[in-house]
CSV table of C-alpha atoms and ligand atoms in Angstrom, one decimal:
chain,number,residue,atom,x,y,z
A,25,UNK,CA,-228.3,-80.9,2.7
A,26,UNK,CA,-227.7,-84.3,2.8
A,27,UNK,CA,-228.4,-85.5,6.0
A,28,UNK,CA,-231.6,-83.5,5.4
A,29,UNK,CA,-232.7,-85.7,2.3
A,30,UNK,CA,-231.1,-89.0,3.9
A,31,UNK,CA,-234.0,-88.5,6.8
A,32,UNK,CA,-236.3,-87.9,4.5
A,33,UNK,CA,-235.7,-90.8,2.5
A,34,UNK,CA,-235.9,-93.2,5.4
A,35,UNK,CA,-240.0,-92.7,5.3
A,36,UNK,CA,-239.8,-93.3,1.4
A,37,UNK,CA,-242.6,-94.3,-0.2
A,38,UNK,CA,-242.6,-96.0,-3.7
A,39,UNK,CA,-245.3,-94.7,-5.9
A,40,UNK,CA,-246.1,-95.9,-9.5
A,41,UNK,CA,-247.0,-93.3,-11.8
A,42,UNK,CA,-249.3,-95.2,-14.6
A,43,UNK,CA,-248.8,-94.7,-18.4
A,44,UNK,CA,-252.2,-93.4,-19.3
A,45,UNK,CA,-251.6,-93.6,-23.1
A,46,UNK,CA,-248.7,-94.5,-24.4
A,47,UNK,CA,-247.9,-94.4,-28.5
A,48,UNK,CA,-247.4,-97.1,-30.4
A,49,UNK,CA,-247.8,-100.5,-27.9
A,50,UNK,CA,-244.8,-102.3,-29.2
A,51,UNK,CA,-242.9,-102.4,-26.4
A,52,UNK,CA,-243.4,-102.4,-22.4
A,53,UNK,CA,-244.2,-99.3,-20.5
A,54,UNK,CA,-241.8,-98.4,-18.1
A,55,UNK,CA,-242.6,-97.4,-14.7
A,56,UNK,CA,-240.9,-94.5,-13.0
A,57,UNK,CA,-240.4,-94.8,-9.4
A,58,UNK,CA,-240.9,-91.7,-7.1
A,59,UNK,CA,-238.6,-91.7,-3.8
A,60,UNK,CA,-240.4,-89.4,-1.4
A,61,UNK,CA,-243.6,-88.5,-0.7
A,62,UNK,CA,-243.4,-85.2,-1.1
A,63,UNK,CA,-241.7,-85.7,-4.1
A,64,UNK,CA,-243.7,-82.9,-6.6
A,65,UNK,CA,-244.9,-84.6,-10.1
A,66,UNK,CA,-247.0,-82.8,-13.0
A,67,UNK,CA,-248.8,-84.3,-15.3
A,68,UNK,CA,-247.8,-84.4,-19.3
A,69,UNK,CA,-250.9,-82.7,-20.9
A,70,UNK,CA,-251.0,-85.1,-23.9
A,71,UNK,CA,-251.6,-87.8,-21.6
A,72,UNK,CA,-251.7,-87.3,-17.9
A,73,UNK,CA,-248.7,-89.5,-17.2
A,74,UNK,CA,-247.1,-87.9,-14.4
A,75,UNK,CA,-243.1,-87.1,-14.2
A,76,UNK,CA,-241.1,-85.1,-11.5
A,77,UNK,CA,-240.4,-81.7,-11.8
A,78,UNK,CA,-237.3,-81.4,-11.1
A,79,UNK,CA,-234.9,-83.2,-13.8
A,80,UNK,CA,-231.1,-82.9,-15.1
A,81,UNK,CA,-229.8,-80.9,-18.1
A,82,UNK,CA,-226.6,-82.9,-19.4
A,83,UNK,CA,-225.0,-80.9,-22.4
A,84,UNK,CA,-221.9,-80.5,-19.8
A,85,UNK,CA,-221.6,-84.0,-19.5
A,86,UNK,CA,-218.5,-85.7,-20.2
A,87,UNK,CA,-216.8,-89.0,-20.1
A,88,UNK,CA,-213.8,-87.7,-18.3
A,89,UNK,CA,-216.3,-87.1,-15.5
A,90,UNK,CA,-217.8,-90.7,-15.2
A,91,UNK,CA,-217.8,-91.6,-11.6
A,92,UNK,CA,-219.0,-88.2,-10.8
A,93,UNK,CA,-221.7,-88.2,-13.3
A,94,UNK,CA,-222.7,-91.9,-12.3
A,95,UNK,CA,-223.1,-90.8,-8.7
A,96,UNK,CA,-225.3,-88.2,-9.6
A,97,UNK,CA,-227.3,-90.0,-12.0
A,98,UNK,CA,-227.9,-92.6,-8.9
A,99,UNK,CA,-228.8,-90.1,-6.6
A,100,UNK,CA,-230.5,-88.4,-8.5
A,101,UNK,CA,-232.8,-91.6,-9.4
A,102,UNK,CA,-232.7,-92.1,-5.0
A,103,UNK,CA,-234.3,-89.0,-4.6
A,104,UNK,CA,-236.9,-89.7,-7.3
A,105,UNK,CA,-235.8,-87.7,-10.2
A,106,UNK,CA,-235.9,-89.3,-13.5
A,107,UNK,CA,-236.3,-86.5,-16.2
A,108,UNK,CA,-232.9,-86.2,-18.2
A,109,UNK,CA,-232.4,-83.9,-21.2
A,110,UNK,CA,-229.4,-84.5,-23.6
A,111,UNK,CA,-228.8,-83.8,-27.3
A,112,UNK,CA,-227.1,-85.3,-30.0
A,113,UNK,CA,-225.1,-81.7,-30.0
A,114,UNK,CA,-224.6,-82.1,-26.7
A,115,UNK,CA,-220.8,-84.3,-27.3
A,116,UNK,CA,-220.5,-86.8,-25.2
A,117,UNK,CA,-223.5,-86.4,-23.5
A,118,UNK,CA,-225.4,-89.4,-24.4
A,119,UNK,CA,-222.9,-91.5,-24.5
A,120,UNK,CA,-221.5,-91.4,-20.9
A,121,UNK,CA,-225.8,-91.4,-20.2
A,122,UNK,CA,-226.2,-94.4,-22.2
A,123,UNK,CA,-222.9,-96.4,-20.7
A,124,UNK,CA,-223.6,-95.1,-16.2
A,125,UNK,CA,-227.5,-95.9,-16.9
A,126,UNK,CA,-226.5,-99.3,-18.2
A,127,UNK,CA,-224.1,-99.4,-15.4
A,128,UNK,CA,-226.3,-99.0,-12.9
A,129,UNK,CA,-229.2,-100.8,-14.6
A,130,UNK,CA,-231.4,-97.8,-14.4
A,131,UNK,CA,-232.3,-97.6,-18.5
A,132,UNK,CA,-236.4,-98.2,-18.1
A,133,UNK,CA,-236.7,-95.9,-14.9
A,134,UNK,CA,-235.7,-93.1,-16.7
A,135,UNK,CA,-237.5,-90.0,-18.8
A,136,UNK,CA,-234.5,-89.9,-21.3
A,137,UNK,CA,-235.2,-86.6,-23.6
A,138,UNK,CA,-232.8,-85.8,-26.9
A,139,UNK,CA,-232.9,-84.1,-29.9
A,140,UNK,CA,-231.5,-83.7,-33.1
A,141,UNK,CA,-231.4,-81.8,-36.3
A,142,UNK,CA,-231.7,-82.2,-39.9
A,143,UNK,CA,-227.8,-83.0,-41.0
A,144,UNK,CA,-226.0,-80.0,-41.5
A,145,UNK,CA,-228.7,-78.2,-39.7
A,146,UNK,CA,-226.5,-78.4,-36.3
A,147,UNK,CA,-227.2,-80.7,-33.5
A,148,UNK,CA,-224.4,-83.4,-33.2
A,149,UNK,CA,-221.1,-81.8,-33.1
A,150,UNK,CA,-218.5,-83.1,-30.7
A,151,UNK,CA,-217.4,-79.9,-29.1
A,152,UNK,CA,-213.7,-80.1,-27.6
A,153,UNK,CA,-213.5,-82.4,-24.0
A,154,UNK,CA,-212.4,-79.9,-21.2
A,155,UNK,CA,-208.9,-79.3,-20.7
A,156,UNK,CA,-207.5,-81.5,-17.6
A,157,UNK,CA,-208.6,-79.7,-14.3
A,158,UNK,CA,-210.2,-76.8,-16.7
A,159,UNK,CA,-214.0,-75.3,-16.9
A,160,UNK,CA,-216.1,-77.2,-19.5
A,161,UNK,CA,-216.2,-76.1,-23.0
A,162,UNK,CA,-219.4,-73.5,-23.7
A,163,UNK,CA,-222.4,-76.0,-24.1
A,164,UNK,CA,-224.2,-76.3,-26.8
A,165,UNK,CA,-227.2,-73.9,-27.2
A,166,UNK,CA,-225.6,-72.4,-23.9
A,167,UNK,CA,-227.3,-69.0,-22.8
A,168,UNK,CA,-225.9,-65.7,-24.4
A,169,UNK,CA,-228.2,-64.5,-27.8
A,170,UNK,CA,-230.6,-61.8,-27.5
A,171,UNK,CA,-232.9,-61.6,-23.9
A,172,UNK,CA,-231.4,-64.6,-23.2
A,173,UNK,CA,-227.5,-64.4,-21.0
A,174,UNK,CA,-225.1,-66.3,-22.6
A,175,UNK,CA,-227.6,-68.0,-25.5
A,176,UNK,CA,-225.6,-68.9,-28.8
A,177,UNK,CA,-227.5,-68.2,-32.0
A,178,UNK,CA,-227.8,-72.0,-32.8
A,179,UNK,CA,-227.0,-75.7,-32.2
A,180,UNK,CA,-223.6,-77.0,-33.1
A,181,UNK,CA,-223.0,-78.2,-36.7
A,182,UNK,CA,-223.2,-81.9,-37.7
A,183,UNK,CA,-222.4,-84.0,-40.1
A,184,UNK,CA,-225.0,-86.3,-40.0
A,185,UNK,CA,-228.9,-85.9,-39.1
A,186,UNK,CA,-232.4,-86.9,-38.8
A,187,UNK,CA,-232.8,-90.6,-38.9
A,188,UNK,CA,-229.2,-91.5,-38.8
A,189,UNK,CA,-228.9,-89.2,-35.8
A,190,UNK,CA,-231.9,-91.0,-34.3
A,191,UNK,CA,-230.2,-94.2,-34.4
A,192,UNK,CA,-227.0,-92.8,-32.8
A,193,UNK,CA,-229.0,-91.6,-30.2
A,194,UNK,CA,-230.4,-94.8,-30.0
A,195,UNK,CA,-227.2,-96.4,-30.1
A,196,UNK,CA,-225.4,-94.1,-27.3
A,197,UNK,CA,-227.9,-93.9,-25.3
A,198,UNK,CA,-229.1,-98.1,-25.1
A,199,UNK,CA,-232.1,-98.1,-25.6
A,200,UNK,CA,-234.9,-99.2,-27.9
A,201,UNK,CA,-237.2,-96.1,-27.4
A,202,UNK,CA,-236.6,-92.5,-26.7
A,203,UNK,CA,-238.9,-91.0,-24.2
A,204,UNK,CA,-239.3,-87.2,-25.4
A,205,UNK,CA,-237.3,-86.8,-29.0
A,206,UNK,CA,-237.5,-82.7,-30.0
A,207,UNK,CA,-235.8,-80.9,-32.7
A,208,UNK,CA,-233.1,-78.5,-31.3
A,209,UNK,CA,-233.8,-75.4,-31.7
A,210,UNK,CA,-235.6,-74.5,-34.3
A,211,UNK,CA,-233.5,-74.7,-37.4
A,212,UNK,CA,-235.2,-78.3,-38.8
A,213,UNK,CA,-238.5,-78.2,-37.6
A,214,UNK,CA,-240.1,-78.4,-40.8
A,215,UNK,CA,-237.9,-81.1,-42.3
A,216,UNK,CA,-238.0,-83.5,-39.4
A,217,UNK,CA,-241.8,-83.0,-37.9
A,218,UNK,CA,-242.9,-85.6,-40.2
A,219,UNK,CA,-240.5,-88.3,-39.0
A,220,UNK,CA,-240.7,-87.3,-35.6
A,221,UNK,CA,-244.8,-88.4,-36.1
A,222,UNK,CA,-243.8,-91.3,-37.8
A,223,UNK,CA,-241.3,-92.3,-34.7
A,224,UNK,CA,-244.3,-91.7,-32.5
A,225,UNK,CA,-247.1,-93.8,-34.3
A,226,UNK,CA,-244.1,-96.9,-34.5
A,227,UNK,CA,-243.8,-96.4,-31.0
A,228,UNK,CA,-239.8,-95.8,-31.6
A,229,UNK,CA,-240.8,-92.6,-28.8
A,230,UNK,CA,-243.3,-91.5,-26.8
A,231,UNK,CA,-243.7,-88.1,-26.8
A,232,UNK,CA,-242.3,-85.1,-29.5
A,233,UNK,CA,-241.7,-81.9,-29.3
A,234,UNK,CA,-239.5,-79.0,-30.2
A,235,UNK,CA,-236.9,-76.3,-28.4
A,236,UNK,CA,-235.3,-72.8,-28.2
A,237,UNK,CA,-233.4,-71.3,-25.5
A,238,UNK,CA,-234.0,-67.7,-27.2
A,239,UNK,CA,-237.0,-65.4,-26.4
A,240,UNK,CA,-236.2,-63.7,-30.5
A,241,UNK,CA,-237.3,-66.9,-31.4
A,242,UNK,CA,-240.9,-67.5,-29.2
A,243,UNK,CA,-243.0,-66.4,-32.7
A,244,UNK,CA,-241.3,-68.7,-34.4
A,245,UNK,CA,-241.7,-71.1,-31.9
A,246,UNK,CA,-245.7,-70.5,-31.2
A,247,UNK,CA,-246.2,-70.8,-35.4
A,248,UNK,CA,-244.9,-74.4,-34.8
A,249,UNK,CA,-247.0,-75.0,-31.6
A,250,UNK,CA,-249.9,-74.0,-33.8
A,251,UNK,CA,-248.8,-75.9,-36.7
A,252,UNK,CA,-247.9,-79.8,-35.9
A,253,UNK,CA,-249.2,-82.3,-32.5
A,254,UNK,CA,-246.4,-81.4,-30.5
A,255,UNK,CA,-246.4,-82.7,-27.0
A,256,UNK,CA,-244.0,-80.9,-25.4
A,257,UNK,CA,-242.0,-77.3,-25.9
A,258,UNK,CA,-239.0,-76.6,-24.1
A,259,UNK,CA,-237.9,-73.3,-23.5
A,260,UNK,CA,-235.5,-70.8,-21.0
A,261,UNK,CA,-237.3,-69.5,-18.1
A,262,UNK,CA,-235.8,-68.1,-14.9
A,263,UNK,CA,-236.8,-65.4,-12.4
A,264,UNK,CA,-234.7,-63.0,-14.0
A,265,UNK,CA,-235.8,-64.7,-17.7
A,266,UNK,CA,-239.3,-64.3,-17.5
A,267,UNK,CA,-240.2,-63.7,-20.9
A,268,UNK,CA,-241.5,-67.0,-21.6
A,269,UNK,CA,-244.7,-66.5,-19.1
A,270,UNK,CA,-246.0,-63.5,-21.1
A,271,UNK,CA,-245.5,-64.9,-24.5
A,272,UNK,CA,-245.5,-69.0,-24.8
A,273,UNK,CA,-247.0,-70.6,-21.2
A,274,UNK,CA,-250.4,-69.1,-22.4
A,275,UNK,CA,-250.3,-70.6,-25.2
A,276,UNK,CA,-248.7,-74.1,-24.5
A,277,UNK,CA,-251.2,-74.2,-21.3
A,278,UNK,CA,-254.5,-73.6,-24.2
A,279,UNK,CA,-253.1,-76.3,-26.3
A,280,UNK,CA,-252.1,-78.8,-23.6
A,281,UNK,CA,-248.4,-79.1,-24.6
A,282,UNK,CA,-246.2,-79.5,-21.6
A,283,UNK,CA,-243.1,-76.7,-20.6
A,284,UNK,CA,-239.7,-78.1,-20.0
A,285,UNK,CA,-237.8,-75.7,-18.7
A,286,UNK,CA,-233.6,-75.0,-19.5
A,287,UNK,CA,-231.6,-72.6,-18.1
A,288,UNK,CA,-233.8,-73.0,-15.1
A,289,UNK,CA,-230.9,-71.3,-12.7
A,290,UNK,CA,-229.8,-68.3,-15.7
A,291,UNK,CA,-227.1,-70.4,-17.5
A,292,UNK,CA,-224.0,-71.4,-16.9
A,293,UNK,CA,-222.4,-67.6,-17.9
A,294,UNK,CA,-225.0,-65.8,-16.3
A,295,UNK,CA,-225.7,-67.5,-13.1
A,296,UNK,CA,-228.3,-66.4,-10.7
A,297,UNK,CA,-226.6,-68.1,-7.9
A,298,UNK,CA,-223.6,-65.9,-8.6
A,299,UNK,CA,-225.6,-62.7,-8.9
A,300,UNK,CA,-227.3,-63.9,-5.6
A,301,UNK,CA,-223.7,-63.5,-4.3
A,302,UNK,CA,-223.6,-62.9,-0.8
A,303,UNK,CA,-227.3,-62.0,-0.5
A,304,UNK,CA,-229.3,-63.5,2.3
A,305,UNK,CA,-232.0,-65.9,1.0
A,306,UNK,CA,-235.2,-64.2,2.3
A,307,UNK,CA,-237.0,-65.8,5.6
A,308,UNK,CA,-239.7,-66.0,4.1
A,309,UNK,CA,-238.9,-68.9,1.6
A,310,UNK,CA,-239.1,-71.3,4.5
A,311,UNK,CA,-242.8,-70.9,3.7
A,312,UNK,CA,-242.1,-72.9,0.6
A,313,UNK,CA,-239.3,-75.0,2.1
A,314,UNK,CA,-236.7,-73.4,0.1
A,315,UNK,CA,-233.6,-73.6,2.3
A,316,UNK,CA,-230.8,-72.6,-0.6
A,317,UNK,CA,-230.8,-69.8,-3.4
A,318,UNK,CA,-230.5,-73.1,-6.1
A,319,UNK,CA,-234.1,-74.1,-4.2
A,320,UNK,CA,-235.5,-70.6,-4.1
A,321,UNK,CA,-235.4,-70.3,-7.9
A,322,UNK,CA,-236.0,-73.8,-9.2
A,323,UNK,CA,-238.9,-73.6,-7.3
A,324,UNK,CA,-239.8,-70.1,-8.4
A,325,UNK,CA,-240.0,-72.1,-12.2
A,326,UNK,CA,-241.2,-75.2,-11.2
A,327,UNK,CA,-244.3,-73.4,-9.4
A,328,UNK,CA,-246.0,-71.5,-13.0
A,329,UNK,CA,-249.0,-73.3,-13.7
A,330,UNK,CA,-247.3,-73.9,-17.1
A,331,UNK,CA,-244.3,-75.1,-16.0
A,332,UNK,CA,-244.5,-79.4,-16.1
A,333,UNK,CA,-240.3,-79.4,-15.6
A,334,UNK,CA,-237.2,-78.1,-15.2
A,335,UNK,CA,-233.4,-79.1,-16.3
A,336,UNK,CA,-230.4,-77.7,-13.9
A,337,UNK,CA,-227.2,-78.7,-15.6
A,338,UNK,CA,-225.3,-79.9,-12.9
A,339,UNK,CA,-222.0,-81.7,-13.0
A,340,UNK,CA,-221.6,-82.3,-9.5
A,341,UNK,CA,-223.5,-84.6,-6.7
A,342,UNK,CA,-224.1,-81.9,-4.1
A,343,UNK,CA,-226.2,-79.9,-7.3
A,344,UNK,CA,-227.9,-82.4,-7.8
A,345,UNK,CA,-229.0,-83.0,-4.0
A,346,UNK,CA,-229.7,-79.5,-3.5
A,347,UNK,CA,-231.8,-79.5,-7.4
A,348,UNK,CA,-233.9,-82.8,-6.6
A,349,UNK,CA,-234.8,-81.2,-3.1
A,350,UNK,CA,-236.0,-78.0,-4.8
A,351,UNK,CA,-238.5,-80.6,-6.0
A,352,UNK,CA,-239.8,-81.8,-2.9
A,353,UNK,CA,-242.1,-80.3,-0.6
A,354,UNK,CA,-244.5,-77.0,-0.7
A,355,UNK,CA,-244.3,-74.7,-3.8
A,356,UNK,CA,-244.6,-71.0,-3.7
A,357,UNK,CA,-248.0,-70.0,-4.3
A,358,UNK,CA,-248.9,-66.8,-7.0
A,359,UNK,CA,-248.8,-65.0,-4.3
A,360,UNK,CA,-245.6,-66.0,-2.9
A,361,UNK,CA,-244.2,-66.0,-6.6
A,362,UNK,CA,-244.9,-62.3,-6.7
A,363,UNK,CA,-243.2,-61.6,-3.6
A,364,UNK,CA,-240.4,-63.6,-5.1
A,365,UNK,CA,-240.4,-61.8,-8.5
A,366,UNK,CA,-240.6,-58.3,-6.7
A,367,UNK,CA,-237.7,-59.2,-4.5
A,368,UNK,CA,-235.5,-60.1,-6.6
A,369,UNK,CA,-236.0,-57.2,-8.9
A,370,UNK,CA,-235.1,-54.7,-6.3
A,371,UNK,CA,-232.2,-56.3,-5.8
A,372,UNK,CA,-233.1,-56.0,-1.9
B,27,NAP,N1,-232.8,-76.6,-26.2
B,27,NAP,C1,-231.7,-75.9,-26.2
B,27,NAP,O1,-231.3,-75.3,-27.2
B,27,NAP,C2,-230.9,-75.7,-24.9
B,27,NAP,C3,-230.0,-74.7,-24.7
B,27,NAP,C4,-229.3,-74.6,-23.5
B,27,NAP,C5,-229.5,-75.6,-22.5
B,27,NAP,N2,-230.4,-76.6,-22.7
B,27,NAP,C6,-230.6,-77.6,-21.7
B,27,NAP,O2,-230.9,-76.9,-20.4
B,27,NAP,C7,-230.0,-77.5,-19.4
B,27,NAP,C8,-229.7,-76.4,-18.4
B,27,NAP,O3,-229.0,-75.3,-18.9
B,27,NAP,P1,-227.6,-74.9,-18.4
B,27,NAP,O4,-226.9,-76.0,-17.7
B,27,NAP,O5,-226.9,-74.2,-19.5
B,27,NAP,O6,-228.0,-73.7,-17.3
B,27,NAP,P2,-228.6,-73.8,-15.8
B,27,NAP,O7,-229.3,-75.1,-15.6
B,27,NAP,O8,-229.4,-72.6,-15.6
B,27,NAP,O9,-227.4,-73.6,-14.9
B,27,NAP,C9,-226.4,-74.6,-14.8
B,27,NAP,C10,-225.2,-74.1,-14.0
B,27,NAP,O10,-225.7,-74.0,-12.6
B,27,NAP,C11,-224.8,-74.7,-11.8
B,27,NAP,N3,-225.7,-75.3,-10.7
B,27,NAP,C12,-226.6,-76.3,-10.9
B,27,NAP,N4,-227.2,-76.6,-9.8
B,27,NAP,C13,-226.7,-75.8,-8.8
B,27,NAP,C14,-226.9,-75.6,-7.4
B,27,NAP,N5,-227.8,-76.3,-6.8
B,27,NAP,N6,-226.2,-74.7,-6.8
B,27,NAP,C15,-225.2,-73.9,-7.4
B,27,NAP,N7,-225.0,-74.0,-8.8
B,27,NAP,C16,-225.7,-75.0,-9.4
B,27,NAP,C17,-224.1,-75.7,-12.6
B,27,NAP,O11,-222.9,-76.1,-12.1
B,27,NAP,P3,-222.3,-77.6,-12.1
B,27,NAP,O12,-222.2,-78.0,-13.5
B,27,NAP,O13,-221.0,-77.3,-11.4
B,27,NAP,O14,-223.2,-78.5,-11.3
B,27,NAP,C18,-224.0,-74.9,-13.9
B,27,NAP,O15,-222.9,-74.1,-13.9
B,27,NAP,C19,-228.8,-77.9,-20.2
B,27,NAP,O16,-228.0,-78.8,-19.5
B,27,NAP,C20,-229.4,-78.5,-21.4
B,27,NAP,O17,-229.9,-79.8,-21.1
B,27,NAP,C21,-231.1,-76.6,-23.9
């Protein structure tokens, strides 16, 4: 996998993706740098600004990890990725972001994405570091509620919220401006929309939006989408999760709100790649240069017309390899995605 990418990287191409619009012009624009190519970027509705598909998910992310998570983070950012989604729930998440970016003096190359929650409402609990040698704790917001593996029914509880969680995101993370700041889930949408627009116009961040991983909730959700300028929406999609397609994409492609997709892979407890098992990735997805089952569905997501990104969580370097490559060359076409969809359901 490596040696694959390596090669590929040697004919690298640097390509500057403009900021068409940009709210609030207090500070400078940064530039985000793509490594290959064939490196696959979609445009933000809102503005046209263009970001790689294929980003991290972090709510696994701890400091105990730290050289781990640093290489990652810097090959991840070698091979042209630069979406990454935290939380204030998400522990220590943005901290140990916030500390390797500064590290490695990637902060403005970066599409950093948080959230929060109104205080009390959930959203910035420190959930319990793993136990030495031990699997992570659940993640926040993990998969498990209804249609959704593994989902829990809400963010963790915090103690503090809105603003002052803004500025502890700010803090952790170092920086002066969030990229893409959404509510989490969808328990203080109401209460925070309003400073979320205000953030925007002051140019404190650039783009807002709002999240569920549960398909129960996509009325909800679609009330909102209706209701306040949101930019983007980010919700769980994954070729066994494909509720999403039917009932929101149709809707967030009418009104121009980009997809970010989480539990891209099925969640950490209900792992596609573990149902894939021992199963032989199909020849066929060679025709879309999917040479792993992590490849084969990120691409499947990554590929609805919908879709501008998705979010593995990964916690390891050779993830994140095999992710960012997923985001690289041909795409499966509708056609292709139905072979996909129909082969996976026979469980062939
Ligand atoms: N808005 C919300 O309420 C909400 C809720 C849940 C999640 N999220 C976001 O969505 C992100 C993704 O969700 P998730 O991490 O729960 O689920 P996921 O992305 O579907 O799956 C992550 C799991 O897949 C493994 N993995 C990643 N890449 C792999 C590869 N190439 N090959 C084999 N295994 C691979 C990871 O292992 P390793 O850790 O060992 O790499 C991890 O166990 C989260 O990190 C978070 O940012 C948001």
């Amino acid at each position: 996998m490596s040696r694959f990418l390596d090669s590929e990287l040697s004919r690298r191409t640097l390509i500057q993706t403009g900021l068409l619009a940009g709210a609030g012009a207090t500070l400078a624009l940064p530039t985000f740098a793509a490594a290959r190519s064939d490196l696959v970027t979609k445009a933000i509705p809102a503005t046209g600004e263009k970001i790689p598909v294929m980003g991290i998910g972090t709510n696994s992310f701890r400091n105990a990890n730290h050289d781990e998570l640093s290489a990652m983070l810097k090959r991840m950012h070698e091979l042209g990725g630069t979406v990454i989604d935290t939380a204030a729930g998400y522990g220590e998440s943005e901290g140990v972001i916030g500390q390797i970016l500064g590290e490695l003096g990637l902060q403005d190359k970066m599409f950093l994405a948080t959230k929060f929650n109104a205080a009390g409402g959930g959203g910035g609990g420190m959930p319990p570091p793993p136990a030495a040698g031990g699997a992570p704790p659940p993640s926040a917001g993990a998969p498990g509620g209804p249609g959704t593996p593994g989902a829990a029914s809400g963010p963790p509880r915090d103690t503090i919220g809105g603003p002052e969680s803004f500025e502890r995101s700010l803090d952790r993370l170092k920086t002066r401006r969030i990229d893409l700041m959404m509510v989490h889930q969808l328990t203080s949408v109401e209460a925070l929309m309003p400073t979320l627009i205000e953030y925007k116009k002051a140019g404190r961040v650039r783009y807002i939006g709002i999240t569920t991983p549960l398909p129960a909730q996509h009325p909800q959700l679609l009330e909102y989408v209706n209701k306040y300028p949101v930019d983007f929406i980010q919700v769980s999609y994954s070729l066994a999760n494909r509720e999403a397609a039917t009932s929101v994409f149709p809707i967030a492609a009418k009104r121009k709100v980009a997809v970010m997709v989480a539990l891209p892979l099925g969640g950490r407890r209900g792992s596609l790649i573990n149902e894939a098992g021992d199963r032989q990735l199909p020849k066929w997805a060679a025709d879309f240069d999917a040479a792993t089952w992590g490849q084969f569905f990120l691409k499947y997501v990554v590929s609805h017309p919908a879709v501008t990104c998705a979010i593995p969580g990964s916690t390891k370097v050779v993830h994140v390899e095999d992710n960012q490559a997923a985001g690289h060359g041909r795409l499966p076409t509708a056609a292709q995605r139905l072979k996909m969809e129909q082969f996976w359901d026979s469980k062939a």
